[in-house]
C-alpha cells in the first residue's frame, strides 16, 4: 500500500473511496443511515456504503492502538474492493497521530499467501492522507519524517513476519544466514556467518549440541551496524530455532504445530538492525543470532547429558525441549567476548510456554536485573504499540535451577514461574559487567498467534521490532 501525504483539503482530493474515522455520530450527515445499519462507536466496527464510496470506521479513543486498529479495519475492507485509491481526513486530529495511521495501514494491509496455489494478485492501491499544514505541533518536514520513519518500521515488522511465517522446509539455518546476508547488504552493514567448525573451535558446545541431530548445519549470524561517531553500543541477541520439535523430550503433536515460529526472536533482531541502519540511528548496533534446528535422531543430545557452555558453565540437560536457553547461553557469551564496552545487551526469544500462560498471548515478558531499564523497556513497548510487562526475579526461584551434578540444570525443579526461571538461567551467561545492562524479552506469546488481532494478521506479528526501535530512539532523552 502506497501512502501519500498532502495538505490539500479532503474534498479537493480525487479518490475512489473515502475512509471516515468516527468517534461520535452527532456531526455526521449519514448519522441516521449508520444508526439504522447498527453502526456503533466501538473499536473494529465498520460500515461500507458503496453508493457514497465511504468506509466508516469507529474508534473509541485517540490512542495509537484505537486508531491503528480502526485504519487497519478500513484498509482491509478497501483491499477487498477493486478500487485503486482511498483518502482519509486527519485535519481534526493532533498530527502526532500520523504514526498510528501509517503503521496501522502498513501493518494492517500485510498478507501472507506464499503457500496458496492461487495467489491473489497484489493490487496496487494507494491511501492519501490529508493533514493540516499549519498544524500547531508539527510542520510538513516533521510530518514527512514521521511518514518515512513509520514506513521503515512497518517494512521491518513485515519482513520479520514473512520470515517467521515461512515453513521449516523452506527456512532452515542456512536460509536464515543467507537472508541475513541479503539484509546486511541492503542496509550496507557488516556481516559474519559462522558454521559448526567455528562453534566447535570456540567451545560453543551448548548451541552445537542442540543442532546435532538436524540435517541442517547450525549457523551463528553476526551483523553489525557501525555509524561514525556512534553514541552508544547496543547488542541484540536472538533465538533462531528454525524448528523446535522438542528433541528427544519430544513435543506432543499439538504443541509441535506452530514451532516454525521458534525463530521469531532471531527474525525480530534481523529486522530491527535492518531498520536501525535504514533510519541511520546514531548507535553502534550488533545482531547475534543462533540459527539452529532442534530435532531427533541417533546423534541427538540427550536428557542426562552435561554440556559445557562457552563461558565454562556446566549444564545438566534434563529436558531437550528447553533448548532455546542453551543456544542463547552460547550466543550471549559469544557476544560479550567479541563486543566490548556494551551499553545495552538485549535478548529476544520465544522461550517459554509459561510466559504465554502467565501474561497471555499478546504480551511480552520483560526480565532483567535493572528495575529502571525494565520500566523503560515496558514504556517503549507500550509507546510503540506493543504490549509488555515485567516479570520479577527472586532469590527462591533462582535456587530452583541448581543441579546436583553440574553447575546448573536446563530446567527448574518447580512447575511454577517457568518464564522467570528461564530468564534466571540466562542470567548465568551475562557477565558481571553487563548485569545491569541486560534485558531478556520472552516473546513466546505475541510472536505468533493463530488468529488475527487488531492490525496483526493470523500467524507472525513481528513482535519485538517496534519496541526495540522505540527504545533506541529514546535512549538519549
Ligand atoms: N519454543 C518453546 C517455547 C514456546 C512454547 C514458544 C509455546 C512458543 C509457544 C521452548 O523451547 C520450550 O519448549 N520450552 C519449554 C520449556 C520447558 C521444557 C522447561 C516449555 O515452555 O514448555
Ligand atoms: Zn523447546
Ligand atoms: Zn524453543
XYZ file of C-alpha atoms and ligand atoms in Angstrom:
501
model
C 0.000 0.000 0.000
C 1.450 3.335 -1.028
C 0.817 6.285 1.277
C 0.747 9.913 0.138
C 0.687 12.904 2.447
C -0.971 16.162 1.392
C -2.150 19.468 2.771
C -4.964 19.565 0.208
C -8.439 19.738 1.764
C -10.196 16.382 1.733
C -12.962 17.484 -0.671
C -10.401 18.517 -3.260
C -8.730 15.096 -3.320
C -9.853 12.787 -6.138
C -10.237 9.198 -4.946
C -12.464 6.125 -5.271
C -13.056 5.640 -1.549
C -13.106 7.882 1.491
C -12.313 6.431 4.897
C -14.074 8.256 7.724
C -12.770 7.812 11.273
C -15.679 8.202 13.670
C -15.625 8.752 17.428
C -19.073 10.378 17.594
C -22.028 10.162 15.269
C -23.571 13.569 16.067
C -21.885 15.673 13.385
C -22.249 13.178 10.555
C -24.841 13.722 7.846
C -25.064 9.941 7.487
C -25.926 9.598 11.213
C -29.392 8.084 10.750
C -28.361 5.755 7.986
C -25.396 4.495 10.014
C -27.560 4.001 13.082
C -30.062 2.032 11.036
C -27.128 -0.190 9.986
C -26.299 -0.714 13.681
C -23.061 1.292 13.492
C -21.723 1.926 17.000
C -18.698 3.829 18.257
C -16.852 0.737 19.324
C -13.415 -0.462 18.161
C -13.358 -2.546 14.951
C -16.903 -1.566 13.946
C -17.012 -0.677 10.248
C -19.671 0.048 7.657
C -19.050 0.414 3.930
C -21.537 2.471 1.923
C -20.737 1.693 -1.747
C -23.196 4.297 -3.085
C -21.357 7.153 -1.413
C -17.949 5.472 -1.684
C -17.355 5.803 2.056
C -15.971 3.419 4.644
C -16.970 4.480 8.150
C -14.861 3.048 10.912
C -15.214 3.662 14.627
C -12.527 4.394 17.219
C -13.112 4.839 20.934
C -10.118 6.947 21.936
C -7.447 8.982 20.218
C -4.709 6.474 21.084
C -2.189 4.561 18.936
C -3.988 1.272 19.491
C -7.516 2.518 18.729
C -6.505 4.487 15.627
C -4.167 1.848 14.196
C -6.871 -0.802 14.643
C -9.515 1.493 13.087
C -7.499 2.368 9.987
C -6.416 -1.272 9.581
C -10.071 -2.370 9.704
C -10.951 0.152 6.974
C -7.907 -0.711 4.857
C -8.770 -4.412 4.937
C -12.216 -3.531 3.569
C -10.602 -1.313 0.901
C -8.392 -4.279 -0.087
C -11.467 -6.392 -0.836
C -12.560 -3.861 -3.486
C -11.059 -3.301 -6.917
C -10.699 0.417 -6.270
C -7.251 1.910 -6.576
C -7.356 4.985 -4.363
C -8.616 5.879 -0.910
C -8.332 9.041 1.173
C -8.643 9.890 4.842
C -9.016 13.238 6.591
C -6.832 13.809 9.650
C -7.356 17.547 9.889
C -9.373 17.393 13.075
C -6.668 15.350 14.844
C -3.377 16.211 16.517
C -0.856 15.492 13.762
C 1.130 13.246 16.138
C -1.409 10.516 15.421
C 0.045 10.196 11.916
C 2.331 7.409 13.220
C -0.638 5.236 14.206
C -2.359 5.836 10.851
C 0.714 4.993 8.757
C 1.668 1.937 10.815
C -1.952 0.756 11.113
C -2.224 0.975 7.311
C 1.043 -0.797 6.502
C 0.804 -3.432 9.228
C -2.922 -3.969 8.676
C -2.602 -4.455 4.915
C 0.007 -7.238 5.319
C -0.946 -10.593 3.850
C 0.993 -13.841 3.583
C -0.161 -16.204 0.848
C 3.147 -17.676 -0.397
C 1.773 -21.173 0.099
C -1.558 -20.699 -1.706
C -1.503 -22.254 -5.172
C -3.723 -19.467 -6.448
C -2.163 -16.300 -5.183
C -4.140 -13.093 -5.100
C -2.538 -10.546 -7.413
C -1.011 -7.836 -5.254
C -3.222 -4.862 -6.038
C -1.511 -1.527 -6.383
C -3.609 0.540 -4.026
C -2.916 3.960 -2.545
C -4.010 5.881 0.521
C -3.841 9.674 0.525
C -3.764 11.309 3.936
C -4.966 14.881 4.218
C -3.311 16.654 7.106
C -3.130 20.322 8.023
C -0.062 22.279 7.029
C -0.290 24.853 9.793
C -0.521 22.205 12.465
C 0.165 23.610 15.944
C 2.717 20.925 16.746
C 4.348 19.665 13.560
C 5.355 21.177 10.232
C 5.467 19.472 6.847
C 9.077 18.341 7.219
C 8.281 16.703 10.544
C 5.167 15.047 9.138
C 7.139 13.627 6.232
C 9.802 12.340 8.573
C 7.114 10.536 10.627
C 5.812 9.020 7.378
C 9.316 7.915 6.410
C 10.174 6.514 9.843
C 6.874 4.657 10.263
C 7.217 3.239 6.744
C 10.663 1.793 7.560
C 9.449 0.446 10.918
C 6.423 -1.210 9.277
C 8.555 -2.678 6.485
C 10.851 -4.156 9.122
C 7.919 -5.661 11.048
C 6.542 -7.132 7.812
C 9.962 -8.585 6.954
C 10.056 -10.307 10.354
C 6.516 -11.612 9.769
C 7.463 -13.022 6.353
C 10.480 -14.851 7.758
C 8.616 -16.288 10.743
C 5.666 -17.415 8.580
C 7.965 -19.303 6.193
C 7.839 -23.063 6.746
C 10.668 -25.092 8.306
C 11.127 -26.913 4.977
C 11.963 -23.596 3.336
C 13.619 -21.827 6.236
C 16.478 -23.624 7.987
C 19.677 -22.182 9.476
C 21.485 -21.762 6.158
C 18.453 -19.988 4.653
C 18.335 -17.696 7.675
C 22.054 -16.961 7.281
C 21.669 -16.170 3.563
C 18.716 -13.907 4.282
C 20.698 -12.159 6.995
C 23.484 -11.553 4.473
C 20.970 -10.150 1.999
C 19.501 -7.811 4.627
C 23.012 -6.730 5.658
C 23.935 -5.910 2.065
C 20.701 -3.996 1.551
C 21.319 -1.950 4.705
C 25.058 -1.619 3.915
C 26.172 -3.141 7.207
C 28.836 -5.742 8.104
C 28.044 -9.425 8.445
C 29.760 -12.598 9.643
C 28.282 -16.064 9.201
C 29.884 -18.949 11.104
C 29.233 -22.691 10.834
C 29.698 -25.664 13.171
C 33.513 -25.738 12.850
C 33.596 -22.287 14.374
C 31.216 -23.340 17.160
C 33.466 -26.303 17.921
C 36.655 -24.220 17.899
C 35.080 -21.612 20.122
C 33.712 -24.034 22.734
C 30.094 -23.258 21.918
C 29.135 -26.752 22.916
C 25.658 -25.924 24.234
C 24.477 -24.430 20.944
C 26.268 -27.107 18.950
C 24.573 -29.946 20.882
C 21.058 -28.616 20.249
C 21.534 -28.731 16.481
C 23.416 -32.037 16.334
C 20.542 -34.275 15.203
C 19.462 -31.910 12.440
C 20.439 -32.491 8.838
C 20.953 -28.730 8.652
C 24.184 -27.173 9.857
C 23.771 -24.675 12.705
C 24.785 -21.106 11.922
C 25.943 -18.249 14.067
C 24.937 -14.973 12.453
C 26.546 -11.670 13.454
C 25.536 -8.406 11.777
C 26.971 -5.054 12.823
C 25.948 -1.511 12.076
C 28.710 0.930 12.956
C 27.908 4.533 12.084
C 30.634 7.166 12.541
C 30.590 8.874 15.943
C 28.189 6.304 17.391
C 26.945 7.477 20.772
C 26.114 4.097 22.318
C 26.757 0.409 21.724
C 23.790 -1.978 21.707
C 23.831 -5.740 21.298
C 20.709 -7.647 20.246
C 20.775 -11.437 20.623
C 18.054 -13.614 19.083
C 16.867 -17.213 19.460
C 16.682 -18.572 15.926
C 15.250 -22.065 16.309
C 14.108 -22.615 12.735
C 12.200 -25.579 14.121
C 11.687 -26.887 17.636
C 10.435 -30.466 17.688
C 11.424 -30.657 21.363
C 14.257 -33.077 20.534
C 14.238 -36.408 22.392
C 11.955 -34.833 25.022
C 9.623 -34.702 22.024
C 6.735 -32.243 21.987
C 3.201 -33.705 21.829
C 1.803 -33.409 18.268
C -0.498 -30.479 19.049
C 2.295 -28.461 20.620
C 4.713 -29.042 17.757
C 2.462 -27.240 15.290
C 3.497 -23.548 15.087
C 7.080 -24.299 16.181
C 8.339 -22.801 12.920
C 7.784 -19.615 14.944
C 10.617 -20.514 17.325
C 12.932 -18.407 15.165
C 10.913 -15.249 15.871
C 13.476 -13.757 18.273
C 16.215 -14.069 15.656
C 13.949 -12.703 12.925
C 12.981 -9.727 15.110
C 16.645 -8.946 15.714
C 17.463 -9.150 11.988
C 14.556 -6.909 11.023
C 15.409 -4.449 13.804
C 19.064 -3.944 12.847
C 17.970 -3.514 9.220
C 15.541 -0.760 10.279
C 18.073 0.927 12.579
C 20.572 1.116 9.719
C 17.912 2.444 7.321
C 16.880 5.056 9.906
C 20.566 5.915 10.394
C 20.231 5.997 14.179
C 23.497 7.186 15.772
C 24.282 3.976 17.665
C 26.538 1.007 17.035
C 24.235 -1.996 16.931
C 25.110 -5.684 16.759
C 22.717 -8.538 15.991
C 23.809 -12.017 17.079
C 21.555 -14.915 16.151
C 21.856 -18.619 16.890
C 20.160 -20.346 13.943
C 19.600 -23.981 14.889
C 17.098 -26.793 14.328
C 16.130 -28.967 17.335
C 15.469 -32.488 16.018
C 15.594 -36.155 16.988
C 17.909 -38.951 15.791
C 20.731 -41.250 16.808
C 23.006 -38.257 17.121
C 20.628 -36.177 19.211
C 21.709 -34.628 22.506
C 20.032 -36.299 25.422
C 18.413 -35.685 28.749
C 21.247 -36.606 31.190
C 23.955 -35.052 29.019
C 26.117 -32.415 30.654
C 27.133 -29.623 28.291
C 29.898 -27.103 28.777
C 28.917 -23.649 27.567
C 31.352 -21.124 26.088
C 31.964 -19.473 29.485
C 32.807 -22.828 31.090
C 29.493 -23.227 32.934
C 28.393 -26.866 33.010
C 24.727 -27.515 32.252
C 22.807 -30.650 33.125
C 20.285 -31.355 30.368
C 17.081 -32.623 31.934
C 14.818 -31.713 29.041
C 15.911 -31.269 25.420
C 12.860 -29.087 24.783
C 14.392 -26.354 26.954
C 16.831 -25.804 24.066
C 16.433 -22.079 23.430
C 18.240 -21.143 26.635
C 21.166 -23.403 25.626
C 21.534 -21.681 22.271
C 21.164 -18.240 23.865
C 23.694 -19.114 26.576
C 26.463 -19.536 23.997
C 25.273 -16.613 21.870
C 25.292 -14.318 24.920
C 28.830 -15.498 25.748
C 29.982 -15.015 22.154
C 28.501 -11.510 22.007
C 30.156 -10.408 25.255
C 33.511 -11.967 24.333
C 33.518 -10.270 20.935
C 31.952 -6.906 21.725
C 33.367 -4.682 24.449
C 32.063 -1.655 26.340
C 28.452 -2.571 25.708
C 25.790 -0.073 26.831
C 22.814 -2.404 26.437
C 22.505 -6.101 25.731
C 19.015 -7.374 24.931
C 17.936 -10.893 24.023
C 14.711 -11.907 22.257
C 13.261 -15.381 22.364
C 10.125 -17.451 22.119
C 11.499 -19.051 25.238
C 8.679 -20.469 27.340
C 5.085 -21.625 27.156
C 4.929 -20.483 30.786
C 5.223 -16.859 29.690
C 2.167 -17.273 27.462
C 0.233 -18.908 30.302
C 1.293 -16.168 32.702
C 0.683 -12.983 30.738
C -1.406 -14.103 27.769
C -0.761 -14.385 24.068
C -0.424 -10.705 23.325
C 2.176 -9.611 25.846
C 5.967 -9.844 26.026
C 7.576 -10.760 29.359
C 10.450 -8.452 30.300
C 13.129 -9.690 32.696
C 16.467 -8.468 33.975
C 18.393 -7.069 36.938
C 17.865 -3.349 36.414
C 14.480 -2.017 37.539
C 14.744 1.296 35.712
C 15.875 -0.310 32.482
C 12.994 -2.807 32.647
C 10.492 0.050 33.268
C 11.869 1.982 30.309
C 11.624 -1.102 28.120
C 7.961 -1.561 29.102
C 7.267 2.113 28.390
C 8.958 1.879 24.970
C 6.937 -1.209 24.146
C 3.645 0.454 25.066
C 4.550 3.636 23.200
C 5.441 1.606 20.104
C 2.113 -0.227 20.036
C 3.344 -3.490 21.590
C 2.206 -4.939 24.923
C 4.765 -5.861 27.560
C 5.065 -6.349 31.290
C 7.866 -7.080 33.742
C 8.306 -10.440 35.426
C 10.455 -10.150 38.528
C 13.334 -12.399 39.527
C 13.689 -13.541 43.136
C 16.239 -15.499 45.188
C 13.965 -18.502 45.735
C 13.252 -19.151 42.064
C 16.981 -18.709 41.435
C 17.657 -21.759 43.623
C 15.357 -23.976 41.539
C 17.760 -24.255 38.591
C 20.550 -25.695 40.728
C 21.842 -29.096 39.631
C 23.201 -31.937 41.792
C 25.786 -32.925 39.199
C 26.571 -29.788 37.179
C 26.664 -26.030 37.768
C 23.063 -25.552 36.678
C 20.164 -27.508 35.199
C 18.393 -26.507 31.987
C 15.002 -26.849 33.701
C 13.757 -25.776 37.105
C 12.808 -28.149 39.894
C 9.441 -26.385 40.260
C 6.430 -26.322 37.911
C 5.806 -22.687 38.715
C 7.348 -19.488 37.345
C 8.763 -21.113 34.197
C 9.309 -17.841 32.312
C 11.267 -16.388 35.224
C 13.380 -19.497 35.855
C 14.301 -19.488 32.139
C 15.314 -15.825 32.495
C 17.345 -16.712 35.597
C 19.083 -19.453 33.627
C 20.196 -16.874 31.033
C 21.462 -14.589 33.811
C 24.275 -17.138 34.321
C 25.645 -16.154 30.920
C 25.619 -12.412 31.432
C 28.937 -11.109 32.757
C 29.146 -9.094 35.978
C 29.940 -6.005 33.955
C 26.759 -6.367 31.885
C 24.278 -7.500 34.568
C 22.519 -4.142 34.798
C 22.652 -3.576 31.032
C 20.841 -6.747 30.106
C 17.171 -7.403 29.349
C 15.562 -10.664 28.336
C 12.387 -10.386 26.231
C 10.236 -13.528 26.200
C 8.089 -13.047 23.077
C 6.601 -16.585 23.066
C 3.051 -15.182 23.212
C 2.824 -12.313 20.714
C 5.367 -13.629 18.182
C 2.833 -16.000 16.635
C -0.915 -16.046 17.271
C -3.228 -18.374 15.391
C -5.879 -15.714 14.851
C -5.815 -12.130 13.615
C -5.745 -9.485 16.367
C -6.214 -5.782 15.670
C -3.842 -4.869 12.850
C -1.906 -8.119 13.339
C -2.658 -10.991 10.981
C -3.072 -14.697 11.642
C 0.428 -16.064 12.381
C 3.539 -13.980 12.874
C 3.207 -10.445 14.261
C 6.807 -9.210 14.153
C 6.871 -8.797 17.950
C 9.947 -7.073 19.354
C 10.810 -4.911 16.354
C 8.764 -1.814 17.133
C 9.523 -1.749 20.846
C 13.266 -2.023 20.295
C 13.359 0.767 17.736
C 11.287 2.948 20.074
C 13.664 2.171 22.961
C 16.700 3.160 20.879
C 15.042 6.350 19.672
C 14.573 7.403 23.304
C 17.982 6.431 24.709
C 19.266 9.985 24.912
C 16.058 11.540 26.188
N 9.931 -22.901 21.975
C 9.454 -23.357 23.206
C 8.593 -22.339 23.941
C 7.284 -21.943 23.307
C 6.116 -22.558 23.676
C 7.241 -20.922 22.386
C 4.925 -22.175 23.113
C 6.029 -20.537 21.814
C 4.881 -21.161 22.182
C 10.620 -23.732 24.131
O 11.754 -24.192 23.506
C 10.121 -24.818 25.027
O 9.784 -25.838 24.531
N 10.079 -24.535 26.320
C 9.589 -25.465 27.268
C 10.473 -25.392 28.480
C 10.249 -26.492 29.462
C 10.714 -27.816 28.893
C 11.010 -26.171 30.719
C 8.148 -25.087 27.607
O 7.850 -23.893 27.658
O 7.342 -25.968 27.804
Zn 11.699 -26.285 23.125
Zn 12.082 -23.480 21.582
